[in-house]
Amino acid sequence: MSVPAITPWVVGNWKMNPMQASAKQLVQELKQLLQNQNIEESDCHMGVAPIALALTDIRAQLHDSSRTVYTVAQDVSRFAGTGAYTGEISAELLQDSGIGFVLVGHSERREYFADTPAILNEKIKNALNANLKVIYCVGESLEQRENGQAELTVLQQICDIAAVVQAEQWNNIIVAYEPIWAIGTGKTASPEDAQAMHAKIREGLSQITPAGKTMAILYGGSVKPENAVELAACPDINGALVGGASLNAESFYKIAQAFANTK
Ligand code: 13P
């Protein structure tokens, strides 16, 4: 089931990278590229997700760029508001610092930080209640794919959050499909396999909410300028969540350009 034009999103997940000076340089280079040849906001939304310590500085640095580049938090606390939760950053504190987007459910958080579906639901509920937009990540492991459980796993991850997302809040969710075996490995899902999974995700979302037809579903996992054009051509791939290649301004820019050109 393909959909009418959805403005694509290209978001760079910087993970635990880079040092502050390199982050500033990266943003400077990106701003320069966009100034020389802009990518229209209406053709592609863009965002970067730096480490928590750099969120407000990067947001300030992006303030005078020639187009909007959103600043995205990589995680949010499962506890709301303010309080005695050492080391945590709540959705309200992000909102208070002008950060409007957050990644939730990245496979690295699920794997290394024990973010269970129950915890992820608390994070999503808090984020949406604080008016943040959520980029919700899903994806199967290699073992699950080889056992023919890829679809089931991913659809279950979509169903998991249905319990906490209110009807009107689905418009504030972007889904990112990131097969775990493709993250940081240089292996990408073929455009056919990725499109097939994206179509399933859209079908699943559409059964839960009318917004499913128009929600952006991003692909992530070794996206590079070399494979972005093919991925962008798939009808249900509405953008990319980019790890490694987003640490290079030119690569990131080219990926955004590839998606913008599909409009
Ligand atoms: P890579 O692009 O480095 O494979 O990372 C993908 C990812 O995990 C983005 O969230």
Tab-separated table of C-alpha atoms and ligand atoms in Angstrom:
chain	number	residue	atom	x	y	z
A	1	MET	CA	0.000	0.000	0.000
A	2	SER	CA	1.740	3.179	-1.128
A	3	VAL	CA	0.822	6.618	0.118
A	4	PRO	CA	0.466	10.164	-1.156
A	5	ALA	CA	3.540	12.384	-0.833
A	6	ILE	CA	4.843	12.602	2.715
A	7	THR	CA	7.582	15.159	3.305
A	8	PRO	CA	10.662	13.069	4.085
A	9	TRP	CA	12.753	13.379	7.239
A	10	VAL	CA	16.511	12.914	7.355
A	11	VAL	CA	17.841	12.787	10.907
A	12	GLY	CA	21.441	12.262	11.998
A	13	ASN	CA	21.886	10.174	15.137
A	14	TRP	CA	25.347	11.104	16.360
A	15	LYS	CA	25.192	8.527	19.183
A	16	MET	CA	28.137	8.937	21.650
A	17	ASN	CA	30.057	11.119	19.168
A	18	PRO	CA	31.917	13.439	18.577
A	19	MET	CA	33.934	15.763	20.863
A	20	GLN	CA	32.422	19.258	21.252
A	21	ALA	CA	34.839	21.027	18.903
A	22	SER	CA	34.181	18.486	16.131
A	23	ALA	CA	30.433	18.769	16.678
A	24	LYS	CA	30.612	22.540	16.220
A	25	GLN	CA	32.709	22.097	13.092
A	26	LEU	CA	30.249	19.538	11.716
A	27	VAL	CA	27.314	21.897	12.198
A	28	GLN	CA	29.276	24.754	10.682
A	29	GLU	CA	30.006	22.677	7.583
A	30	LEU	CA	26.395	21.574	7.303
A	31	LYS	CA	25.165	25.160	7.569
A	32	GLN	CA	27.620	26.168	4.855
A	33	LEU	CA	26.453	23.411	2.513
A	34	LEU	CA	22.825	24.396	3.070
A	35	GLN	CA	23.632	28.032	2.494
A	36	ASN	CA	25.410	27.294	-0.795
A	37	GLN	CA	22.627	25.072	-2.068
A	38	ASN	CA	19.602	24.916	0.122
A	39	ILE	CA	17.361	21.898	0.515
A	40	GLU	CA	13.858	23.310	0.812
A	41	GLU	CA	12.062	22.631	4.071
A	42	SER	CA	9.021	21.532	2.065
A	43	ASP	CA	11.163	18.905	0.260
A	44	CYS	CA	12.885	17.395	3.306
A	45	HIS	CA	12.810	17.999	7.050
A	46	MET	CA	16.200	17.678	8.720
A	47	GLY	CA	17.397	17.039	12.250
A	48	VAL	CA	20.496	16.125	14.220
A	49	ALA	CA	20.686	14.252	17.524
A	50	PRO	CA	23.846	15.218	19.442
A	51	ILE	CA	24.899	14.028	22.900
A	52	ALA	CA	22.794	15.492	25.714
A	53	LEU	CA	25.609	17.815	26.805
A	54	ALA	CA	25.655	19.509	23.400
A	55	LEU	CA	21.899	19.791	22.746
A	56	THR	CA	21.441	23.434	23.697
A	57	ASP	CA	24.709	24.608	22.119
A	58	ILE	CA	23.948	22.858	18.842
A	59	ARG	CA	20.408	24.198	18.881
A	60	ALA	CA	21.786	27.720	19.360
A	61	GLN	CA	24.335	27.184	16.599
A	62	LEU	CA	21.609	26.059	14.208
A	63	HIS	CA	19.410	29.016	15.062
A	64	ASP	CA	20.659	31.192	12.192
A	65	SER	CA	21.001	28.461	9.561
A	66	SER	CA	19.398	29.153	6.192
A	67	ARG	CA	16.678	26.592	6.932
A	68	THR	CA	15.345	24.719	9.955
A	69	VAL	CA	17.462	21.848	11.202
A	70	TYR	CA	15.810	20.412	14.314
A	71	THR	CA	17.788	19.371	17.372
A	72	VAL	CA	16.770	15.932	18.623
A	73	ALA	CA	17.496	14.327	21.995
A	74	GLN	CA	18.766	10.735	21.873
A	75	ASP	CA	16.821	9.640	24.936
A	76	VAL	CA	14.418	10.838	27.619
A	77	SER	CA	13.786	9.786	31.190
A	78	ARG	CA	10.945	7.475	32.069
A	79	PHE	CA	10.296	9.852	34.956
A	80	ALA	CA	8.351	13.038	34.289
A	81	GLY	CA	8.835	16.583	35.500
A	82	THR	CA	11.588	17.324	37.991
A	83	GLY	CA	12.716	15.335	40.999
A	84	ALA	CA	15.302	13.129	42.666
A	85	TYR	CA	16.354	11.015	39.668
A	86	THR	CA	20.132	11.356	39.463
A	87	GLY	CA	21.483	11.497	35.949
A	88	GLU	CA	18.121	11.748	34.227
A	89	ILE	CA	16.661	14.313	31.806
A	90	SER	CA	12.868	14.465	31.664
A	91	ALA	CA	10.666	15.351	28.710
A	92	GLU	CA	9.679	18.583	30.463
A	93	LEU	CA	13.336	19.564	30.913
A	94	LEU	CA	13.977	18.925	27.213
A	95	GLN	CA	10.940	20.987	26.297
A	96	ASP	CA	12.089	23.730	28.682
A	97	SER	CA	15.437	23.834	26.828
A	98	GLY	CA	13.712	24.191	23.462
A	99	ILE	CA	14.273	20.594	22.354
A	100	GLY	CA	11.186	19.387	20.538
A	101	PHE	CA	12.144	15.900	19.375
A	102	VAL	CA	13.418	12.715	20.970
A	103	LEU	CA	14.503	9.255	19.817
A	104	VAL	CA	12.871	6.440	21.761
A	105	GLY	CA	13.472	2.719	21.454
A	106	HIS	CA	16.760	2.696	19.585
A	107	SER	CA	18.080	-0.870	19.511
A	108	GLU	CA	21.235	0.219	21.350
A	109	ARG	CA	19.078	1.464	24.231
A	110	ARG	CA	16.998	-1.713	24.152
A	111	GLU	CA	20.126	-3.875	24.154
A	112	TYR	CA	22.640	-2.078	26.401
A	113	PHE	CA	20.382	-0.104	28.741
A	114	ALA	CA	17.562	-2.567	29.328
A	115	ASP	CA	14.916	-0.322	27.818
A	116	THR	CA	12.041	-2.799	27.923
A	117	PRO	CA	8.705	-2.200	26.165
A	118	ALA	CA	7.212	-1.121	29.513
A	119	ILE	CA	9.967	1.444	30.084
A	120	LEU	CA	9.746	2.651	26.489
A	121	ASN	CA	6.030	3.191	26.947
A	122	GLU	CA	6.684	5.379	29.984
A	123	LYS	CA	9.214	7.385	27.975
A	124	ILE	CA	6.810	7.790	25.061
A	125	LYS	CA	3.911	8.764	27.287
A	126	ASN	CA	5.997	11.421	29.058
A	127	ALA	CA	7.455	12.742	25.806
A	128	LEU	CA	4.067	13.082	24.119
A	129	ASN	CA	2.489	14.626	27.207
A	130	ALA	CA	5.261	17.237	27.206
A	131	ASN	CA	4.492	17.944	23.524
A	132	LEU	CA	7.706	16.433	22.213
A	133	LYS	CA	7.683	14.642	18.889
A	134	VAL	CA	8.932	11.075	19.139
A	135	ILE	CA	11.033	9.164	16.643
A	136	TYR	CA	10.185	5.618	17.676
A	137	CYS	CA	12.738	3.017	16.541
A	138	VAL	CA	11.885	-0.588	15.738
A	139	GLY	CA	13.821	-3.417	14.128
A	140	GLU	CA	14.631	-7.107	14.233
A	141	SER	CA	17.885	-8.897	15.017
A	142	LEU	CA	19.681	-11.087	12.493
A	143	GLU	CA	18.514	-14.174	14.346
A	144	GLN	CA	14.891	-13.033	14.208
A	145	ARG	CA	15.221	-12.355	10.474
A	146	GLU	CA	16.808	-15.730	9.817
A	147	ASN	CA	14.040	-17.433	11.791
A	148	GLY	CA	11.406	-15.713	9.676
A	149	GLN	CA	10.288	-13.560	12.613
A	150	ALA	CA	11.278	-10.133	11.308
A	151	GLU	CA	7.763	-8.955	10.499
A	152	LEU	CA	6.259	-10.326	13.676
A	153	THR	CA	8.951	-8.684	15.809
A	154	VAL	CA	8.566	-5.289	14.199
A	155	LEU	CA	4.761	-5.324	14.207
A	156	GLN	CA	4.822	-6.318	17.865
A	157	GLN	CA	7.071	-3.335	18.602
A	158	ILE	CA	4.534	-1.102	16.832
A	159	CYS	CA	1.623	-2.637	18.774
A	160	ASP	CA	3.555	-2.241	22.043
A	161	ILE	CA	3.155	1.537	22.039
A	162	ALA	CA	-0.525	1.593	21.038
A	163	ALA	CA	-1.474	1.284	24.707
A	164	VAL	CA	-0.001	4.687	25.595
A	165	VAL	CA	-0.360	6.818	22.462
A	166	GLN	CA	-3.653	8.774	22.537
A	167	ALA	CA	-5.613	9.021	19.280
A	168	GLU	CA	-4.582	12.608	18.573
A	169	GLN	CA	-0.923	11.978	19.495
A	170	TRP	CA	-0.102	9.675	16.576
A	171	ASN	CA	0.592	12.766	14.494
A	172	ASN	CA	3.549	13.411	16.798
A	173	ILE	CA	5.169	10.069	16.083
A	174	ILE	CA	7.652	9.209	13.376
A	175	VAL	CA	8.642	5.558	13.058
A	176	ALA	CA	12.197	4.505	12.203
A	177	TYR	CA	12.736	0.952	10.977
A	178	GLU	CA	16.311	-0.045	11.758
A	179	PRO	CA	17.145	-3.719	11.258
A	180	ILE	CA	19.736	-4.358	13.982
A	181	TRP	CA	21.969	-6.373	11.665
A	182	ALA	CA	22.275	-3.351	9.354
A	183	ILE	CA	23.335	-0.852	12.033
A	184	GLY	CA	26.985	0.121	11.793
A	185	THR	CA	27.775	-2.982	9.781
A	186	GLY	CA	27.869	-1.562	6.277
A	187	LYS	CA	25.071	-4.013	5.377
A	188	THR	CA	21.872	-2.362	4.250
A	189	ALA	CA	18.543	-4.061	3.759
A	190	SER	CA	17.936	-4.248	0.019
A	191	PRO	CA	15.507	-1.549	-1.138
A	192	GLU	CA	12.996	-4.354	-1.859
A	193	ASP	CA	13.246	-5.850	1.640
A	194	ALA	CA	13.162	-2.445	3.283
A	195	GLN	CA	10.155	-1.349	1.216
A	196	ALA	CA	8.345	-4.613	2.024
A	197	MET	CA	8.854	-4.061	5.761
A	198	HIS	CA	7.872	-0.403	5.529
A	199	ALA	CA	4.663	-1.348	3.720
A	200	LYS	CA	3.881	-3.840	6.520
A	201	ILE	CA	4.579	-1.208	9.148
A	202	ARG	CA	2.269	1.224	7.372
A	203	GLU	CA	-0.422	-1.417	7.144
A	204	GLY	CA	-0.046	-2.165	10.862
A	205	LEU	CA	-0.111	1.518	11.801
A	206	SER	CA	-3.142	2.131	9.604
A	207	GLN	CA	-5.048	-0.536	11.503
A	208	ILE	CA	-4.305	1.316	14.726
A	209	THR	CA	-4.775	4.926	13.606
A	210	PRO	CA	-5.962	6.880	10.543
A	211	ALA	CA	-2.691	8.831	10.893
A	212	GLY	CA	-0.890	5.646	9.806
A	213	LYS	CA	-1.478	6.541	6.171
A	214	THR	CA	0.484	9.758	6.419
A	215	MET	CA	3.076	9.065	9.128
A	216	ALA	CA	6.702	9.232	8.058
A	217	ILE	CA	8.473	5.870	8.277
A	218	LEU	CA	12.249	6.266	8.141
A	219	TYR	CA	14.813	3.628	7.301
A	220	GLY	CA	18.041	3.316	9.272
A	221	GLY	CA	21.052	1.018	9.037
A	222	SER	CA	24.194	1.911	7.095
A	223	VAL	CA	22.491	4.611	5.024
A	224	LYS	CA	25.093	6.395	2.901
A	225	PRO	CA	25.006	8.716	-0.106
A	226	GLU	CA	25.695	5.630	-2.271
A	227	ASN	CA	22.498	3.812	-1.269
A	228	ALA	CA	20.265	6.749	-0.346
A	229	VAL	CA	18.903	7.343	-3.850
A	230	GLU	CA	17.619	3.777	-4.207
A	231	LEU	CA	16.119	3.766	-0.719
A	232	ALA	CA	14.516	7.161	-1.290
A	233	ALA	CA	12.821	5.859	-4.430
A	234	CYS	CA	10.780	3.338	-2.389
A	235	PRO	CA	7.225	4.592	-1.885
A	236	ASP	CA	6.966	3.806	1.840
A	237	ILE	CA	10.472	4.910	2.830
A	238	ASN	CA	9.929	8.498	3.934
A	239	GLY	CA	13.416	9.383	5.048
A	240	ALA	CA	16.420	8.089	6.920
A	241	LEU	CA	17.827	7.842	10.419
A	242	VAL	CA	21.530	8.069	9.754
A	243	GLY	CA	24.303	7.045	12.143
A	244	GLY	CA	27.909	6.957	10.912
A	245	ALA	CA	27.338	8.931	7.705
A	246	SER	CA	25.750	11.797	9.648
A	247	LEU	CA	29.125	12.542	11.269
A	248	ASN	CA	30.323	13.841	7.914
A	249	ALA	CA	28.515	17.003	6.815
A	250	GLU	CA	28.789	16.306	3.108
A	251	SER	CA	27.535	12.720	3.366
A	252	PHE	CA	24.630	13.774	5.545
A	253	TYR	CA	23.767	16.627	3.199
A	254	LYS	CA	23.859	14.300	0.173
A	255	ILE	CA	21.519	11.834	1.882
A	256	ALA	CA	19.055	14.664	2.605
A	257	GLN	CA	19.391	15.784	-0.991
A	258	ALA	CA	18.589	12.258	-2.226
A	259	PHE	CA	15.360	12.218	-0.234
A	260	ALA	CA	14.473	15.817	-1.170
A	261	ASN	CA	14.814	14.922	-4.827
A	262	THR	CA	12.100	12.284	-4.581
A	263	LYS	CA	9.518	15.023	-4.096
B	1	13P	P1	24.524	3.533	10.993
B	1	13P	O1	23.999	4.492	9.949
B	1	13P	O2	25.867	3.901	11.517
B	1	13P	O3	24.397	2.114	10.552
B	1	13P	O4	23.541	3.702	12.279
B	1	13P	C1	22.184	3.638	12.091
B	1	13P	C2	21.515	4.028	13.352
B	1	13P	O5	21.561	3.301	14.329
B	1	13P	C3	20.846	5.323	13.395
B	1	13P	O6	20.054	5.446	14.544
